[in-house]
Amino acid sequence: TLSKTEKENKETKFNMGKDKKLDAHLRTQNFIERQAEKRTQWNHLLLPERTGYLEAEENEQTLKFRQEDLTPLLPEVNARKVFDLDLAFGPYNVDYTRNGKHLLLAGAKGHIAMMDWAKKDIVCEFNVKETIRGVKFLQNHTMFAVAQKKSVYIYDAQGVELHCLRRHQSPTHLDFLPKHYLLVSASQTGFLKYQDVSTGDWVIEHRTSSGGIADMCHNPQNAVMHLAHSNGQVTLWTPNMSTPVVKLLSHQSPLTSLSVSFDGKYLATSSVDNTFKIFDLRTYNELHTFYCPKKPLDINFSQKGLLSVGMDSEVQIWKDVFGLPKTEKPKVPYMKHTISHSQIKRLSFVPYEDMLGIGHANGFSTITVPGSGEPNIDSYTANPYETKRQRQETEVKSLLDKLPYDMITLQKHKVGDLNPTATHVLQAEEKTRIMDLEAEKASKKKKRNKTRGKGKAGKRLQVKTSVWDQKKRAEIQDKMTDKKSQKREENQRVETDLKVLEKETEGIDLDNLFNRERKRQTKK
């Protein structure tokens, strides 16, 4: 009988021919992956916190629970996190940092405010006196990007303008890829643009050509951008491809919003036809369709899979929207909340908290949603209790671990596989690419001014004229050579015809034949 380790090695045997070094490397890599899976399973035992949801009695529904009834039952620390802000520059966009500690508010009329929302401490507040369409935190709360009327601006935590990115013209939506340090913007003209914020390098620009962009978000697992268009399509984009990797017709009417679950497996889309749908991103099949009393304006997934849907002045939170068969899908929402005399603009769940932030026309509100946040915090990913020193170390480490943008792919498990293309083909492609780059640099190289009159206009004209004369002389020589070769071929062809004619008329008296023919013509 074989031991468990021997069985695993036998099942994962690599047959690479004579390349024993590569075979050993793949064996080691496979062993490390199996050990990592075992450690992950053991680490689940160290996650004691469990998600808690609202539970109703037999004749009740959680849908009827109001925030006024739930807030007094919360611990004092959590009860203070439920509040409302009346602001006069709405409607407001909302964004939270990855650790959920800081909140960023941006009103459409130019008001920007950043705060430690749990302690209610204002970090910075100012007014840009310009239309704002979107806002997004970058690597942490020390920098954030704002989509203003004409361009994208980057500010620091004190509200000081750091950069103006003028290549992002007329932006409407912003997103940030933390593992790649890429700022992504979508414009009114249908362009999707990527820029590296760690070095400032411009990455790529895509023309979507699928109608107006209603909303934008990225898949947290593979960093693929998802765009919602006015023609009912959802397109998936990567920076290394000029065409969408996937086109999905989700609705027959224009889309209003979309969101991707934190595990990257499910997609939710909403449309002006008063419906929102759930799709499986592994098969791109539709799972469920839900109907709303009004047009959905914004949707957002929580860390634990709850889905918030904002319509006019009402917010609905749905539970178990995926993972169940169609016959068992929920018929009523898990919770709902109404914002009086205001229209909802943006919804955002707070990471690692059972809270939902609501940006609306009259300001900002937070409500409690039991079971929405991840109860177990991974300090290596995002630490809500980090100190200044820990934040700096985390930022440096993330910069060192930054992934290149060309590693963004739809199938993330393909990264690290062997390239089947032959080595000499890859080397030839790389050599061609380097030669093209060198030629481009040489063409853009500025002419150096020479001394002692060698760089004067007359001298440069003389050089150009001599170069033109050489080209003209070469063309004339080619034409002469062609004419000579044609004449030579014609002479050879005539000689060949004569030789053939001589062979055919051999043994015939041509003079006698000619005289007979002349006499015949004379008699006529």
Coordinates of C-alpha atoms in Angstrom, one line a residue:
T1 CA 0.0 0.0 0.0
L2 CA 1.2 3.5 -0.8
S3 CA 1.3 6.3 1.8
K4 CA -0.9 9.5 1.3
T5 CA 2.1 11.5 0.2
E6 CA 3.2 8.9 -2.3
K7 CA -0.3 8.8 -3.7
E8 CA -0.4 12.5 -4.1
N9 CA 3.0 12.5 -5.8
K10 CA 1.8 9.7 -8.1
E11 CA -1.3 11.6 -9.1
T12 CA 0.6 14.8 -9.8
K13 CA 3.4 13.2 -11.8
F14 CA 4.9 15.4 -14.5
N15 CA 6.2 13.9 -17.6
M16 CA 8.4 16.6 -19.2
G17 CA 10.8 14.3 -21.2
K18 CA 14.5 14.9 -20.7
D19 CA 14.1 18.3 -18.9
K20 CA 14.6 17.0 -15.4
K21 CA 15.2 20.5 -14.0
L22 CA 11.8 21.7 -15.1
D23 CA 10.2 18.5 -13.9
A24 CA 11.6 19.0 -10.4
H25 CA 10.6 22.7 -10.4
L26 CA 7.0 21.8 -11.2
R27 CA 6.9 19.1 -8.6
T28 CA 8.1 21.6 -5.9
Q29 CA 5.6 24.2 -7.0
N30 CA 2.8 21.7 -6.8
F31 CA 3.9 20.6 -3.3
I32 CA 3.9 24.2 -2.1
E33 CA 0.4 24.8 -3.5
R34 CA -0.9 21.7 -1.7
Q35 CA 0.7 22.7 1.6
A36 CA -0.9 26.2 1.2
E37 CA -4.3 24.6 0.8
K38 CA -3.9 22.6 3.9
R39 CA -2.8 25.6 5.9
T40 CA -5.8 27.5 4.7
Q41 CA -8.1 24.8 5.9
W42 CA -6.5 24.8 9.3
N43 CA -6.7 28.6 9.5
H44 CA -10.4 28.4 9.1
L45 CA -10.5 26.9 12.6
L46 CA -9.0 30.2 13.9
L47 CA -11.9 32.3 12.6
P48 CA -14.3 32.1 15.6
E49 CA -16.6 35.0 14.5
R50 CA -19.7 34.1 12.6
T51 CA -22.1 36.3 10.6
G52 CA -25.4 37.1 12.3
Y53 CA -28.6 37.9 10.5
L54 CA -32.0 39.1 11.6
E55 CA -34.4 36.4 12.5
A56 CA -38.1 36.9 12.7
E57 CA -40.8 34.8 14.4
E58 CA -43.3 32.7 12.6
N59 CA -45.8 35.5 11.8
E60 CA -43.3 38.2 11.2
Q61 CA -40.9 39.3 8.5
T62 CA -37.5 40.9 8.7
L63 CA -38.7 43.3 6.0
K64 CA -40.9 45.1 8.6
F65 CA -38.1 45.8 11.0
R66 CA -37.3 49.5 11.0
Q67 CA -34.0 51.3 11.8
E68 CA -35.7 53.1 14.7
D69 CA -36.5 49.7 16.3
L70 CA -33.0 48.2 15.7
T71 CA -30.8 51.1 16.8
P72 CA -31.7 50.9 20.5
L73 CA -30.9 47.2 20.5
L74 CA -27.3 47.7 19.2
P75 CA -24.3 48.2 21.4
E76 CA -23.5 51.8 22.2
V77 CA -20.4 51.7 19.9
N78 CA -22.4 50.5 16.9
A79 CA -25.4 52.7 17.7
R80 CA -23.3 55.8 17.3
K81 CA -22.4 54.8 13.8
V82 CA -26.0 55.2 12.6
F83 CA -26.4 58.9 11.7
D84 CA -27.7 61.3 9.1
L85 CA -26.0 64.3 7.5
D86 CA -28.0 67.2 6.0
L87 CA -25.9 68.7 3.2
A88 CA -26.8 71.3 0.7
F89 CA -24.5 70.4 -2.3
G90 CA -26.0 67.0 -3.3
P91 CA -26.6 64.5 -4.7
Y92 CA -23.6 62.9 -3.0
N93 CA -21.2 60.1 -4.2
V94 CA -19.8 57.8 -1.5
D95 CA -16.6 55.8 -1.1
Y96 CA -14.9 54.0 1.7
T97 CA -11.3 52.9 2.1
R98 CA -10.5 49.3 1.8
N99 CA -10.3 48.9 5.6
G100 CA -13.6 50.8 6.1
K101 CA -12.1 53.4 8.4
H102 CA -12.5 56.6 6.3
L103 CA -15.4 57.9 4.4
L104 CA -15.3 60.2 1.3
L105 CA -18.2 62.4 0.3
A106 CA -18.4 64.3 -3.0
G107 CA -21.4 66.5 -3.8
A108 CA -22.4 67.1 -7.4
K109 CA -22.1 70.9 -6.8
G110 CA -18.4 70.8 -5.8
H111 CA -18.4 69.9 -2.0
I112 CA -15.8 67.3 -0.9
A113 CA -15.4 66.0 2.6
M114 CA -13.3 63.2 4.1
M115 CA -13.8 61.9 7.6
D116 CA -13.2 59.2 10.1
W117 CA -16.8 58.2 10.0
A118 CA -16.8 56.0 13.2
K119 CA -15.3 58.8 15.3
K120 CA -17.0 61.6 13.2
D121 CA -13.6 63.4 12.9
I122 CA -13.3 65.6 9.8
V123 CA -10.0 65.1 8.0
C124 CA -10.5 67.7 5.3
E125 CA -13.3 69.6 3.7
F126 CA -13.3 72.0 0.8
N127 CA -15.3 73.1 -2.3
V128 CA -13.8 72.9 -5.8
K129 CA -16.6 75.1 -7.3
E130 CA -17.1 72.7 -10.2
T131 CA -19.3 69.8 -11.1
I132 CA -18.2 66.5 -9.6
R133 CA -19.4 63.2 -11.2
G134 CA -17.3 60.6 -9.3
V135 CA -14.8 60.1 -6.5
K136 CA -12.5 57.2 -5.5
F137 CA -9.9 56.5 -2.8
L138 CA -6.5 55.3 -4.1
Q139 CA -4.2 53.1 -2.1
N140 CA -5.4 54.5 1.2
H141 CA -6.9 57.7 2.7
T142 CA -3.8 59.8 2.0
M143 CA -4.8 60.2 -1.7
F144 CA -8.1 60.2 -3.6
A145 CA -9.2 61.0 -7.1
V146 CA -12.1 63.2 -8.2
A147 CA -13.8 63.2 -11.5
Q148 CA -14.6 66.8 -12.1
K149 CA -16.2 68.6 -15.1
K150 CA -13.2 68.5 -17.5
S151 CA -10.5 66.3 -16.0
V152 CA -9.5 64.0 -13.1
Y153 CA -7.8 65.6 -10.1
I154 CA -5.9 63.9 -7.3
Y155 CA -5.9 65.4 -3.8
D156 CA -4.1 64.5 -0.6
A157 CA -5.6 64.1 2.9
Q158 CA -5.3 67.8 3.6
G159 CA -7.2 68.7 0.4
V160 CA -4.2 69.9 -1.5
E161 CA -4.2 69.4 -5.2
L162 CA -1.4 67.0 -6.2
H163 CA -2.1 66.3 -9.9
C164 CA -4.4 67.2 -12.8
L165 CA -4.8 64.3 -15.2
R166 CA -5.9 66.1 -18.4
R167 CA -5.8 63.0 -20.6
H168 CA -8.9 61.8 -18.6
Q169 CA -11.3 64.2 -20.4
S170 CA -15.0 64.6 -19.3
P171 CA -14.8 61.6 -16.8
T172 CA -18.1 60.2 -15.4
H173 CA -16.9 57.2 -13.4
L174 CA -13.7 56.3 -11.5
D175 CA -12.3 53.0 -10.1
F176 CA -9.0 51.9 -8.7
L177 CA -7.2 48.5 -9.0
P178 CA -5.2 48.2 -5.7
K179 CA -3.0 45.2 -6.7
H180 CA -1.9 47.0 -9.9
Y181 CA -2.0 50.7 -8.8
L182 CA -4.1 51.5 -11.8
L183 CA -6.6 54.4 -11.9
V184 CA -9.4 53.7 -14.4
S185 CA -11.8 56.3 -15.7
A186 CA -14.8 56.2 -18.0
S187 CA -15.8 59.3 -20.0
Q188 CA -19.0 60.6 -21.6
T189 CA -17.6 59.9 -25.1
G190 CA -17.3 56.1 -24.3
F191 CA -13.6 55.8 -23.6
L192 CA -12.1 53.6 -21.0
K193 CA -8.7 54.9 -19.8
Y194 CA -6.0 53.3 -17.5
Q195 CA -3.1 55.2 -15.8
D196 CA -0.5 54.0 -13.3
V197 CA -0.6 56.2 -10.2
S198 CA 2.6 54.9 -8.7
T199 CA 4.8 56.1 -11.6
G200 CA 2.4 58.4 -13.5
D201 CA 2.8 56.4 -16.7
W202 CA 0.0 56.3 -19.2
V203 CA -1.1 52.7 -19.8
I204 CA -3.8 52.4 -22.5
E205 CA -7.0 53.9 -23.8
H206 CA -10.0 51.9 -25.2
R207 CA -12.9 53.0 -27.3
T208 CA -15.9 51.0 -26.1
S209 CA -18.2 51.7 -29.1
S210 CA -21.2 50.3 -27.2
G211 CA -23.1 53.4 -26.3
G212 CA -23.0 55.5 -23.2
I213 CA -21.4 54.1 -20.0
A214 CA -24.0 54.0 -17.2
D215 CA -21.8 52.4 -14.5
M216 CA -18.4 50.8 -14.0
C217 CA -16.8 48.4 -11.5
H218 CA -14.1 45.8 -11.4
N219 CA -14.0 42.1 -10.4
P220 CA -12.0 41.9 -7.1
Q221 CA -10.6 38.5 -8.0
N222 CA -9.1 39.2 -11.5
A223 CA -9.2 43.0 -11.9
V224 CA -11.3 42.8 -15.1
M225 CA -13.4 46.0 -15.6
H226 CA -17.2 45.6 -16.1
L227 CA -19.0 48.3 -17.9
A228 CA -22.8 48.8 -18.1
H229 CA -24.0 50.5 -21.3
S230 CA -27.1 52.2 -22.5
N231 CA -27.8 49.5 -25.2
G232 CA -28.3 46.9 -22.5
Q233 CA -24.9 45.3 -22.8
V234 CA -22.3 44.5 -20.2
T235 CA -18.7 44.5 -21.5
L236 CA -15.6 43.1 -19.8
W237 CA -12.3 44.8 -20.5
T238 CA -8.6 44.2 -19.8
P239 CA -5.8 46.7 -20.5
N240 CA -3.9 44.3 -22.7
M241 CA -6.7 43.8 -25.3
S242 CA -8.3 46.5 -27.5
T243 CA -11.6 44.6 -27.7
P244 CA -13.9 43.4 -24.9
V245 CA -13.1 39.9 -23.7
V246 CA -16.8 39.3 -23.1
K247 CA -20.0 40.9 -24.3
L248 CA -23.1 40.0 -22.4
L249 CA -26.6 41.2 -23.4
S250 CA -28.2 41.4 -19.9
H251 CA -31.3 43.5 -20.6
Q252 CA -33.3 44.7 -23.6
S253 CA -33.3 48.3 -22.2
P254 CA -30.6 50.7 -21.0
L255 CA -28.7 49.7 -17.9
T256 CA -28.5 51.9 -14.8
S257 CA -25.9 50.1 -12.6
L258 CA -24.0 46.9 -11.9
S259 CA -22.0 45.2 -9.2
V260 CA -19.7 42.2 -8.8
S261 CA -19.7 40.0 -5.7
F262 CA -16.5 39.9 -3.6
D263 CA -15.8 36.3 -4.5
G264 CA -15.9 37.3 -8.2
K265 CA -18.4 34.7 -9.2
Y266 CA -21.7 36.7 -9.6
L267 CA -22.8 39.8 -11.4
A268 CA -25.8 41.9 -10.6
T269 CA -27.3 44.4 -13.2
S270 CA -30.2 46.8 -13.1
S271 CA -32.1 48.4 -15.9
V272 CA -34.7 51.1 -16.5
D273 CA -37.3 48.3 -17.1
N274 CA -37.7 48.1 -13.3
T275 CA -35.8 44.8 -13.0
F276 CA -32.4 43.6 -11.8
K277 CA -30.8 40.3 -12.7
I278 CA -28.2 38.0 -11.3
F279 CA -25.6 36.3 -13.6
D280 CA -23.0 33.6 -13.0
L281 CA -19.7 34.9 -14.2
R282 CA -18.3 31.4 -14.6
T283 CA -20.9 30.4 -17.2
Y284 CA -22.5 33.8 -18.0
N285 CA -25.9 32.3 -17.5
E286 CA -28.8 34.2 -15.9
L287 CA -29.7 32.9 -12.5
H288 CA -32.6 35.1 -11.3
T289 CA -34.7 38.1 -12.3
F290 CA -36.2 40.3 -9.7
Y291 CA -38.9 43.0 -10.2
C292 CA -38.9 46.4 -8.5
P293 CA -41.7 48.8 -7.9
K294 CA -39.6 51.7 -9.3
K295 CA -36.6 52.1 -11.5
P296 CA -33.4 50.9 -9.7
L297 CA -30.8 53.7 -9.6
D298 CA -27.9 51.8 -7.9
I299 CA -27.0 48.4 -6.7
N300 CA -24.1 47.1 -4.5
F301 CA -22.9 43.8 -3.1
S302 CA -21.7 43.4 0.5
Q303 CA -18.8 41.3 1.6
K304 CA -21.1 38.5 2.6
G305 CA -23.3 38.6 -0.5
L306 CA -26.2 40.8 0.5
L307 CA -27.4 43.0 -2.3
S308 CA -28.6 46.6 -1.8
V309 CA -30.9 48.2 -4.4
G310 CA -31.7 51.9 -4.4
M311 CA -34.8 53.2 -6.2
D312 CA -36.0 56.8 -5.9
S313 CA -36.1 57.3 -2.0
E314 CA -36.2 53.6 -1.0
V315 CA -33.4 51.1 -0.3
Q316 CA -34.0 47.4 -0.4
I317 CA -31.5 44.8 0.9
W318 CA -31.9 41.3 -0.6
K319 CA -30.5 38.1 0.9
D320 CA -29.6 34.8 -0.9
V321 CA -29.9 36.2 -4.4
F322 CA -27.5 33.5 -5.6
G323 CA -26.7 30.0 -4.6
L324 CA -30.4 28.8 -4.6
P325 CA -32.4 27.3 -7.5
K326 CA -35.0 29.4 -9.3
T327 CA -37.9 27.7 -7.4
E328 CA -36.4 28.8 -4.0
K329 CA -35.3 32.4 -4.8
P330 CA -36.4 35.0 -2.3
K331 CA -39.7 36.7 -3.0
V332 CA -39.4 39.7 -0.7
P333 CA -36.4 41.7 0.4
Y334 CA -34.5 41.0 3.6
M335 CA -34.7 44.7 4.7
K336 CA -35.8 48.0 3.4
H337 CA -35.4 51.7 4.4
T338 CA -36.8 54.9 3.2
I339 CA -35.1 58.3 2.9
S340 CA -37.7 60.9 3.3
H341 CA -38.0 63.6 0.6
S342 CA -34.7 62.7 -1.2
Q343 CA -33.5 60.7 -4.2
I344 CA -30.8 58.1 -3.7
K345 CA -27.5 58.6 -5.7
R346 CA -25.0 56.0 -4.5
L347 CA -25.0 53.0 -2.1
S348 CA -21.9 51.5 -0.5
F349 CA -21.5 48.8 2.2
V350 CA -18.9 49.5 4.8
P351 CA -16.1 46.9 4.8
Y352 CA -15.9 44.8 8.0
E353 CA -19.0 46.5 9.4
D354 CA -22.7 45.7 9.3
M355 CA -23.4 49.2 7.9
L356 CA -24.6 50.6 4.6
G357 CA -23.7 54.2 3.5
I358 CA -26.3 56.0 1.4
G359 CA -25.5 59.1 -0.6
H360 CA -28.6 61.0 -1.6
A361 CA -29.8 64.4 -2.8
N362 CA -30.0 65.9 0.7
G363 CA -26.8 64.5 2.2
F364 CA -25.6 61.2 3.6
S365 CA -27.1 58.5 5.8
T366 CA -25.9 55.2 7.4
I367 CA -28.1 52.3 8.4
T368 CA -27.4 49.0 10.1
V369 CA -27.7 45.8 8.0
P370 CA -27.0 42.8 10.2
G371 CA -24.9 40.2 8.4
S372 CA -23.5 42.4 5.6
G373 CA -19.9 42.7 6.8
E374 CA -17.0 40.2 7.1
P375 CA -16.7 39.5 10.9
N376 CA -13.1 38.1 10.7
I377 CA -10.5 40.8 9.8
D378 CA -7.4 39.8 7.8
S379 CA -4.8 42.4 8.8
Y380 CA -2.6 41.4 5.8
T381 CA -5.3 42.6 3.4
A382 CA -6.9 45.5 5.3
N383 CA -6.5 46.5 8.9
P384 CA -9.1 48.9 10.3
Y385 CA -7.0 49.4 13.5
E386 CA -3.6 50.0 11.8
T387 CA -1.3 52.7 13.1
K388 CA 0.5 55.3 11.0
R389 CA 3.7 53.2 11.0
Q390 CA 1.7 50.1 9.9
R391 CA 0.0 52.0 7.2
Q392 CA 3.4 53.2 5.8
E393 CA 4.8 49.7 5.9
T394 CA 1.7 48.3 4.2
E395 CA 2.0 50.9 1.4
V396 CA 5.7 50.1 0.8
K397 CA 5.0 46.4 0.7
S398 CA 2.1 46.8 -1.8
L399 CA 4.3 48.9 -4.1
L400 CA 7.0 46.2 -4.0
D401 CA 4.3 43.5 -4.7
K402 CA 2.7 45.5 -7.5
L403 CA 1.6 43.4 -10.4
P404 CA 2.1 44.5 -14.0
Y405 CA -1.0 45.4 -15.9
D406 CA -0.4 42.8 -18.6
M407 CA -1.1 40.1 -16.0
I408 CA -4.8 41.1 -15.9
T409 CA -6.6 38.2 -17.6
L410 CA -10.1 36.8 -17.5
Q411 CA -8.9 33.4 -16.4
K412 CA -6.5 34.1 -13.5
H413 CA -5.5 30.5 -13.1
K414 CA -3.8 30.7 -16.5
V415 CA -1.2 33.0 -15.1
G416 CA 2.0 31.0 -14.4
D417 CA 1.3 28.3 -17.0
L418 CA 3.9 27.4 -19.6
N419 CA 3.8 29.3 -22.9
P420 CA 3.4 26.7 -25.7
T421 CA 5.0 29.1 -28.2
A422 CA 8.5 28.0 -29.3
T423 CA 11.4 29.9 -27.7
H424 CA 12.9 31.0 -31.0
V425 CA 9.6 32.5 -32.1
L426 CA 9.4 34.5 -28.9
Q427 CA 13.0 35.7 -29.3
A428 CA 12.3 36.8 -32.9
E429 CA 9.2 38.7 -31.7
E430 CA 11.1 40.4 -28.9
K431 CA 14.0 41.3 -31.3
T432 CA 11.5 42.9 -33.8
R433 CA 9.8 44.8 -31.0
I434 CA 13.2 46.2 -29.8
M435 CA 14.2 47.2 -33.4
D436 CA 10.8 49.0 -33.8
L437 CA 11.3 50.9 -30.6
E438 CA 14.9 51.9 -31.6
A439 CA 13.7 53.1 -35.0
E440 CA 10.9 55.1 -33.3
K441 CA 13.4 56.7 -30.9
A442 CA 15.7 57.5 -33.8
S443 CA 12.9 59.2 -35.7
K444 CA 12.0 61.3 -32.7
K445 CA 15.6 62.3 -31.9
K446 CA 16.2 66.0 -32.2
K447 CA 18.7 67.2 -34.7
R448 CA 21.9 68.3 -32.9
N449 CA 23.3 71.7 -33.9
K450 CA 26.8 71.3 -35.2
T451 CA 29.6 73.8 -35.0
R452 CA 31.6 75.8 -37.6
G453 CA 28.7 76.2 -40.0
K454 CA 27.9 72.5 -40.4
G455 CA 24.5 72.9 -39.0
K456 CA 23.4 75.9 -41.1
A457 CA 20.4 75.9 -43.4
G458 CA 22.4 75.7 -46.6
K459 CA 24.5 72.8 -45.4
R460 CA 21.4 70.9 -44.3
L461 CA 19.8 71.5 -47.7
Q462 CA 22.9 70.3 -49.4
V463 CA 22.9 67.1 -47.4
K464 CA 19.2 66.6 -48.2
T465 CA 19.8 67.3 -51.9
S466 CA 22.7 64.8 -52.0
V467 CA 20.5 62.1 -50.4
W468 CA 17.7 62.8 -52.9
D469 CA 20.2 62.6 -55.8
Q470 CA 21.5 59.3 -54.5
K471 CA 17.9 57.9 -54.3
K472 CA 17.2 59.3 -57.8
R473 CA 20.4 57.8 -59.2
A474 CA 19.5 54.4 -57.7
E475 CA 16.1 54.5 -59.3
I476 CA 17.5 55.4 -62.8
Q477 CA 20.1 52.5 -62.5
D478 CA 17.3 50.1 -61.6
K479 CA 15.3 51.2 -64.6
M480 CA 18.3 50.9 -67.0
T481 CA 19.0 47.4 -65.6
D482 CA 15.4 46.4 -66.2
K483 CA 15.5 47.7 -69.8
K484 CA 18.8 45.8 -70.5
S485 CA 17.5 42.6 -69.1
Q486 CA 14.2 42.9 -71.1
K487 CA 16.2 43.5 -74.4
R488 CA 18.5 40.6 -73.6
E489 CA 15.5 38.3 -73.1
E490 CA 13.9 39.5 -76.4
N491 CA 17.1 38.8 -78.4
Q492 CA 17.3 35.3 -76.8
R493 CA 13.7 34.7 -77.8
V494 CA 14.3 35.8 -81.5
E495 CA 17.4 33.5 -81.7
T496 CA 15.4 30.6 -80.4
D497 CA 12.6 31.1 -82.9
L498 CA 15.1 31.3 -85.8
K499 CA 16.8 28.0 -84.7
V500 CA 13.4 26.3 -84.6
L501 CA 12.5 27.6 -88.0
E502 CA 15.8 26.3 -89.5
K503 CA 15.1 22.9 -88.1
E504 CA 11.6 22.8 -89.6
T505 CA 12.7 23.9 -93.1
E506 CA 15.8 21.7 -93.4
G507 CA 15.9 19.7 -96.8
I508 CA 13.4 22.0 -98.6
D509 CA 14.4 24.1 -101.7
L510 CA 13.1 27.5 -100.6
D511 CA 14.1 29.3 -103.9
N512 CA 12.2 26.9 -106.2
L513 CA 9.2 27.1 -103.8
F514 CA 9.3 30.9 -103.9
N515 CA 9.4 31.1 -107.8
R516 CA 6.4 28.8 -108.1
E517 CA 4.4 30.9 -105.8
R518 CA 5.3 34.1 -107.7
K519 CA 4.2 32.6 -111.0
R520 CA 0.9 31.5 -109.5
Q521 CA 0.2 34.9 -108.2
T522 CA 1.1 36.4 -111.7
K523 CA -1.4 34.1 -113.6
K524 CA -4.2 35.3 -111.3

